[in-house]
Amino acid sequence: MFGPPGAGKGTHSELLVNKYQLTHISTGDLFRKNLGEGTPLGLKAKTFMDQGNLVPDEVVIGMVETAIKDAGHVKGIIFDGFPRTVAQAGKLDELLISLGHPVSGMVSLEVPDEELKNRLKLRAKTSGRVDDQDEDKINNRIKVYYAETQPVIDFYKTQEKYYPIHGVGKIEEIFGMICDTIDKL
Ligand code: ADP
């Protein structure tokens, strides 16, 4: 599940988990959990997250590797907020190919910047997330998305695994389009 901050990745991932009995690996959620528990991993990630910058690739990849191992034998996995750099995408490919289950497809939620900013400002009221709280941090996350994360689209386009979905409208309608895409994979 791919898209800029505020695109709806978490919302739709949860709906997919319920509908298809999938396992959800959200790197943002995992970092926040580690932060809450004060683990060394959480402490390592904190300064990057608070500023809306990306956590270094090797930290993220190590964490995802552990999460995949911990998941054990599952029907399928939704990766949410990962891979967020081309280097992470390459590592994920290596990892999943070695396990005999390559990525099936990348569902990319496309939402204009103005809408993203409005959603994140609204979410700030309830999320309690430091990185939702001020405009500079939100703007930085969107800037980082364009600089480091958007190139991941080309990585999957080349593999013919890129499925863009218009992410503005009613949640159930967007979810319907995502399901139509997934059902064809
Ligand atoms: P959002 O997409 O709404 O910005 P996430 O919950 O996906 O939020 O991520 C929150 C923060 O966690 C990011 O701004 C970043 O600092 C860190 N993070 C999450 N996933 C990754 C990743 N794959 N690579 C690097 N940093 C990540």
mmCIF file of C-alpha atoms and ligand atoms in Angstrom:
data_model
loop_
_atom_site.group_PDB
_atom_site.id
_atom_site.type_symbol
_atom_site.label_atom_id
_atom_site.label_comp_id
_atom_site.label_asym_id
_atom_site.label_seq_id
_atom_site.Cartn_x
_atom_site.Cartn_y
_atom_site.Cartn_z
ATOM 1 C CA MET A 1 0.000 0.000 0.000
ATOM 2 C CA PHE A 2 1.740 3.098 -1.270
ATOM 3 C CA GLY A 3 1.088 6.828 -1.204
ATOM 4 C CA PRO A 4 2.072 10.143 0.356
ATOM 5 C CA PRO A 5 1.436 10.915 4.047
ATOM 6 C CA GLY A 6 -2.285 11.283 4.617
ATOM 7 C CA ALA A 7 -3.255 9.378 1.457
ATOM 8 C CA GLY A 8 -5.242 6.775 3.397
ATOM 9 C CA LYS A 9 -2.785 3.862 3.478
ATOM 10 C CA GLY A 10 -3.540 2.957 7.090
ATOM 11 C CA THR A 11 -7.312 3.220 6.694
ATOM 12 C CA HIS A 12 -7.429 1.026 3.610
ATOM 13 C CA SER A 13 -4.851 -1.422 4.941
ATOM 14 C CA GLU A 14 -7.091 -2.114 7.950
ATOM 15 C CA LEU A 15 -10.086 -2.714 5.671
ATOM 16 C CA LEU A 16 -8.017 -5.075 3.511
ATOM 17 C CA VAL A 17 -6.753 -6.976 6.551
ATOM 18 C CA ASN A 18 -10.358 -7.705 7.548
ATOM 19 C CA LYS A 19 -11.621 -8.563 4.091
ATOM 20 C CA TYR A 20 -8.750 -10.804 2.957
ATOM 21 C CA GLN A 21 -7.378 -11.998 6.333
ATOM 22 C CA LEU A 22 -3.997 -10.504 5.636
ATOM 23 C CA THR A 23 -1.184 -9.580 7.967
ATOM 24 C CA HIS A 24 -0.477 -5.853 8.226
ATOM 25 C CA ILE A 25 3.092 -4.609 8.513
ATOM 26 C CA SER A 26 3.109 -0.828 8.947
ATOM 27 C CA THR A 27 6.591 0.552 9.505
ATOM 28 C CA GLY A 28 5.146 3.788 10.948
ATOM 29 C CA ASP A 29 3.066 1.799 13.483
ATOM 30 C CA LEU A 30 6.055 -0.395 14.363
ATOM 31 C CA PHE A 31 8.234 2.647 14.965
ATOM 32 C CA ARG A 32 5.541 4.288 17.104
ATOM 33 C CA LYS A 33 5.156 1.072 19.113
ATOM 34 C CA ASN A 34 8.914 0.935 19.734
ATOM 35 C CA LEU A 35 8.908 4.607 20.638
ATOM 36 C CA GLY A 36 6.100 4.063 23.131
ATOM 37 C CA GLU A 37 7.977 1.163 24.696
ATOM 38 C CA GLY A 38 11.243 3.106 24.766
ATOM 39 C CA THR A 39 13.196 0.386 22.954
ATOM 40 C CA PRO A 40 16.654 1.144 21.443
ATOM 41 C CA LEU A 41 15.027 0.939 17.993
ATOM 42 C CA GLY A 42 12.421 3.511 19.041
ATOM 43 C CA LEU A 43 15.092 5.840 20.362
ATOM 44 C CA LYS A 44 17.062 5.496 17.136
ATOM 45 C CA ALA A 45 13.999 6.396 15.060
ATOM 46 C CA LYS A 46 12.657 9.214 17.231
ATOM 47 C CA THR A 47 14.646 12.222 15.978
ATOM 48 C CA PHE A 48 14.006 11.319 12.341
ATOM 49 C CA MET A 49 10.287 10.776 12.856
ATOM 50 C CA ASP A 50 9.747 13.899 14.934
ATOM 51 C CA GLN A 51 11.134 16.027 12.113
ATOM 52 C CA GLY A 52 9.249 14.176 9.409
ATOM 53 C CA ASN A 53 12.447 12.736 7.931
ATOM 54 C CA LEU A 54 12.961 9.122 6.922
ATOM 55 C CA VAL A 55 14.530 6.684 9.343
ATOM 56 C CA PRO A 56 17.779 5.284 7.791
ATOM 57 C CA ASP A 57 17.224 2.365 5.412
ATOM 58 C CA GLU A 58 19.254 -0.218 7.357
ATOM 59 C CA VAL A 59 17.175 0.407 10.505
ATOM 60 C CA VAL A 60 13.895 0.050 8.613
ATOM 61 C CA ILE A 61 14.970 -3.030 6.683
ATOM 62 C CA GLY A 62 16.174 -4.838 9.802
ATOM 63 C CA MET A 63 12.861 -4.126 11.504
ATOM 64 C CA VAL A 64 10.814 -5.347 8.527
ATOM 65 C CA GLU A 65 12.873 -8.507 8.248
ATOM 66 C CA THR A 66 12.100 -9.297 11.886
ATOM 67 C CA ALA A 67 8.394 -8.510 11.376
ATOM 68 C CA ILE A 68 8.183 -10.879 8.400
ATOM 69 C CA LYS A 69 9.907 -13.634 10.369
ATOM 70 C CA ASP A 70 7.643 -13.032 13.378
ATOM 71 C CA ALA A 71 4.541 -13.187 11.169
ATOM 72 C CA GLY A 72 5.317 -16.826 10.401
ATOM 73 C CA HIS A 73 3.082 -18.684 7.961
ATOM 74 C CA VAL A 74 0.385 -16.234 6.810
ATOM 75 C CA LYS A 75 -2.033 -15.847 3.908
ATOM 76 C CA GLY A 76 -0.391 -12.664 2.731
ATOM 77 C CA ILE A 77 1.150 -9.447 3.934
ATOM 78 C CA ILE A 78 0.208 -5.824 3.309
ATOM 79 C CA PHE A 79 3.223 -3.573 3.588
ATOM 80 C CA ASP A 80 2.083 -0.084 4.574
ATOM 81 C CA GLY A 81 4.548 2.806 4.527
ATOM 82 C CA PHE A 82 7.241 0.488 3.208
ATOM 83 C CA PRO A 83 9.227 0.455 0.951
ATOM 84 C CA ARG A 84 9.722 4.206 1.086
ATOM 85 C CA THR A 85 13.018 4.428 -0.829
ATOM 86 C CA VAL A 86 14.311 2.616 -3.913
ATOM 87 C CA ALA A 87 16.980 0.956 -1.724
ATOM 88 C CA GLN A 88 14.236 -0.422 0.571
ATOM 89 C CA ALA A 89 12.301 -1.695 -2.470
ATOM 90 C CA GLY A 90 15.400 -3.517 -3.726
ATOM 91 C CA LYS A 91 15.981 -5.113 -0.324
ATOM 92 C CA LEU A 92 12.339 -6.158 -0.037
ATOM 93 C CA ASP A 93 12.554 -7.837 -3.433
ATOM 94 C CA GLU A 94 15.671 -9.729 -2.383
ATOM 95 C CA LEU A 95 14.046 -10.817 0.842
ATOM 96 C CA LEU A 96 10.707 -11.904 -0.615
ATOM 97 C CA ILE A 97 12.265 -13.645 -3.607
ATOM 98 C CA SER A 98 14.483 -15.628 -1.222
ATOM 99 C CA LEU A 99 11.302 -16.651 0.626
ATOM 100 C CA GLY A 100 9.665 -17.662 -2.671
ATOM 101 C CA HIS A 101 6.868 -15.043 -2.467
ATOM 102 C CA PRO A 102 7.662 -11.940 -4.543
ATOM 103 C CA VAL A 103 5.599 -8.729 -4.301
ATOM 104 C CA SER A 104 2.244 -9.171 -6.092
ATOM 105 C CA GLY A 105 1.536 -5.513 -6.706
ATOM 106 C CA MET A 106 1.847 -1.949 -5.518
ATOM 107 C CA VAL A 107 -1.451 -0.158 -4.893
ATOM 108 C CA SER A 108 -0.685 3.547 -5.017
ATOM 109 C CA LEU A 109 -3.176 6.023 -3.544
ATOM 110 C CA GLU A 110 -2.927 9.286 -5.466
ATOM 111 C CA VAL A 111 -4.085 12.405 -3.608
ATOM 112 C CA PRO A 112 -3.299 16.083 -4.388
ATOM 113 C CA ASP A 113 -1.024 17.944 -1.934
ATOM 114 C CA GLU A 114 -3.671 20.428 -0.760
ATOM 115 C CA GLU A 115 -5.994 17.572 0.209
ATOM 116 C CA LEU A 116 -3.124 15.799 2.017
ATOM 117 C CA LYS A 117 -2.311 18.899 4.050
ATOM 118 C CA ASN A 118 -5.960 19.358 5.045
ATOM 119 C CA ARG A 119 -6.281 15.719 6.088
ATOM 120 C CA LEU A 120 -3.103 15.787 8.174
ATOM 121 C CA LYS A 121 -4.138 18.997 9.923
ATOM 122 C CA LEU A 122 -7.454 17.382 10.780
ATOM 123 C CA ARG A 123 -5.772 14.162 11.919
ATOM 124 C CA ALA A 124 -3.483 16.171 14.213
ATOM 125 C CA LYS A 125 -6.474 16.808 16.476
ATOM 126 C CA THR A 126 -6.926 13.115 17.255
ATOM 127 C CA SER A 127 -3.711 11.265 16.314
ATOM 128 C CA GLY A 128 -1.507 12.613 19.100
ATOM 129 C CA ARG A 129 1.352 12.290 16.609
ATOM 130 C CA VAL A 130 4.170 14.798 16.983
ATOM 131 C CA ASP A 131 4.727 14.813 13.224
ATOM 132 C CA ASP A 132 1.092 15.818 12.530
ATOM 133 C CA GLN A 133 1.220 18.836 14.821
ATOM 134 C CA ASP A 134 2.795 21.599 12.791
ATOM 135 C CA GLU A 135 2.717 22.805 9.255
ATOM 136 C CA ASP A 136 6.507 22.775 8.765
ATOM 137 C CA LYS A 137 6.680 19.077 9.687
ATOM 138 C CA ILE A 138 3.772 18.224 7.418
ATOM 139 C CA ASN A 139 5.354 20.164 4.542
ATOM 140 C CA ASN A 140 8.680 18.430 5.158
ATOM 141 C CA ARG A 141 7.045 14.969 5.033
ATOM 142 C CA ILE A 142 5.442 15.826 1.702
ATOM 143 C CA LYS A 143 8.765 17.186 0.393
ATOM 144 C CA VAL A 144 10.579 14.015 1.529
ATOM 145 C CA TYR A 145 7.869 11.940 -0.149
ATOM 146 C CA TYR A 146 8.548 13.576 -3.529
ATOM 147 C CA ALA A 147 12.328 13.451 -3.169
ATOM 148 C CA GLU A 148 12.850 9.948 -1.795
ATOM 149 C CA THR A 149 9.646 7.945 -1.967
ATOM 150 C CA GLN A 150 7.976 8.790 -5.272
ATOM 151 C CA PRO A 151 10.866 7.205 -7.265
ATOM 152 C CA VAL A 152 9.701 3.848 -5.842
ATOM 153 C CA ILE A 153 6.787 4.105 -8.309
ATOM 154 C CA ASP A 154 9.175 3.675 -11.249
ATOM 155 C CA PHE A 155 10.755 0.664 -9.543
ATOM 156 C CA TYR A 156 7.402 -1.166 -9.611
ATOM 157 C CA LYS A 157 6.305 0.319 -12.965
ATOM 158 C CA THR A 158 9.321 -1.349 -14.542
ATOM 159 C CA GLN A 159 8.151 -4.644 -13.042
ATOM 160 C CA GLU A 160 4.566 -3.961 -14.267
ATOM 161 C CA LYS A 161 3.300 -4.070 -10.685
ATOM 162 C CA TYR A 162 2.139 -0.464 -10.294
ATOM 163 C CA TYR A 163 -1.606 0.100 -9.778
ATOM 164 C CA PRO A 164 -2.591 3.755 -9.236
ATOM 165 C CA ILE A 165 -5.898 4.461 -7.474
ATOM 166 C CA HIS A 166 -7.536 7.883 -7.190
ATOM 167 C CA GLY A 167 -7.593 8.389 -3.432
ATOM 168 C CA VAL A 168 -10.157 11.205 -3.117
ATOM 169 C CA GLY A 169 -13.841 10.459 -2.534
ATOM 170 C CA LYS A 170 -15.868 8.161 -0.324
ATOM 171 C CA ILE A 171 -13.781 5.582 1.566
ATOM 172 C CA GLU A 172 -16.046 2.722 0.481
ATOM 173 C CA GLU A 173 -15.724 3.738 -3.179
ATOM 174 C CA ILE A 174 -11.936 3.969 -3.001
ATOM 175 C CA PHE A 175 -11.852 0.668 -1.130
ATOM 176 C CA GLY A 176 -14.010 -0.889 -3.878
ATOM 177 C CA MET A 177 -11.461 0.153 -6.512
ATOM 178 C CA ILE A 178 -8.610 -1.245 -4.420
ATOM 179 C CA CYS A 179 -10.424 -4.578 -4.043
ATOM 180 C CA ASP A 180 -11.097 -4.758 -7.799
ATOM 181 C CA THR A 181 -7.368 -4.305 -8.347
ATOM 182 C CA ILE A 182 -6.354 -6.867 -5.747
ATOM 183 C CA ASP A 183 -8.854 -9.436 -7.003
ATOM 184 C CA LYS A 184 -7.114 -9.359 -10.389
ATOM 185 C CA LEU A 185 -3.596 -9.898 -9.004
HETATM 186 P P1 ADP B 1 2.733 8.996 7.209
HETATM 187 O O1 ADP B 1 2.764 8.177 5.968
HETATM 188 O O2 ADP B 1 1.386 9.467 7.591
HETATM 189 O O3 ADP B 1 3.721 10.131 7.215
HETATM 190 P P2 ADP B 1 3.830 6.741 8.768
HETATM 191 O O4 ADP B 1 3.122 6.313 9.981
HETATM 192 O O5 ADP B 1 3.838 5.819 7.603
HETATM 193 O O6 ADP B 1 3.176 8.133 8.431
HETATM 194 O O7 ADP B 1 5.353 7.105 9.105
HETATM 195 C C1 ADP B 1 5.683 8.005 10.133
HETATM 196 C C2 ADP B 1 7.192 8.262 10.132
HETATM 197 O O8 ADP B 1 7.888 7.017 10.405
HETATM 198 C C3 ADP B 1 7.800 8.756 8.824
HETATM 199 O O9 ADP B 1 7.698 10.157 8.684
HETATM 200 C C4 ADP B 1 9.259 8.269 8.990
HETATM 201 O O10 ADP B 1 9.988 9.103 9.847
HETATM 202 C C5 ADP B 1 9.101 6.928 9.676
HETATM 203 N N1 ADP B 1 8.985 5.824 8.703
HETATM 204 C C6 ADP B 1 7.912 5.008 8.523
HETATM 205 N N2 ADP B 1 8.146 4.116 7.559
HETATM 206 C C7 ADP B 1 9.393 4.359 7.096
HETATM 207 C C8 ADP B 1 10.213 3.785 6.086
HETATM 208 N N3 ADP B 1 9.789 2.750 5.349
HETATM 209 N N4 ADP B 1 11.439 4.308 5.885
HETATM 210 C C9 ADP B 1 11.901 5.323 6.611
HETATM 211 N N5 ADP B 1 11.190 5.922 7.586
HETATM 212 C C10 ADP B 1 9.945 5.450 7.823
#
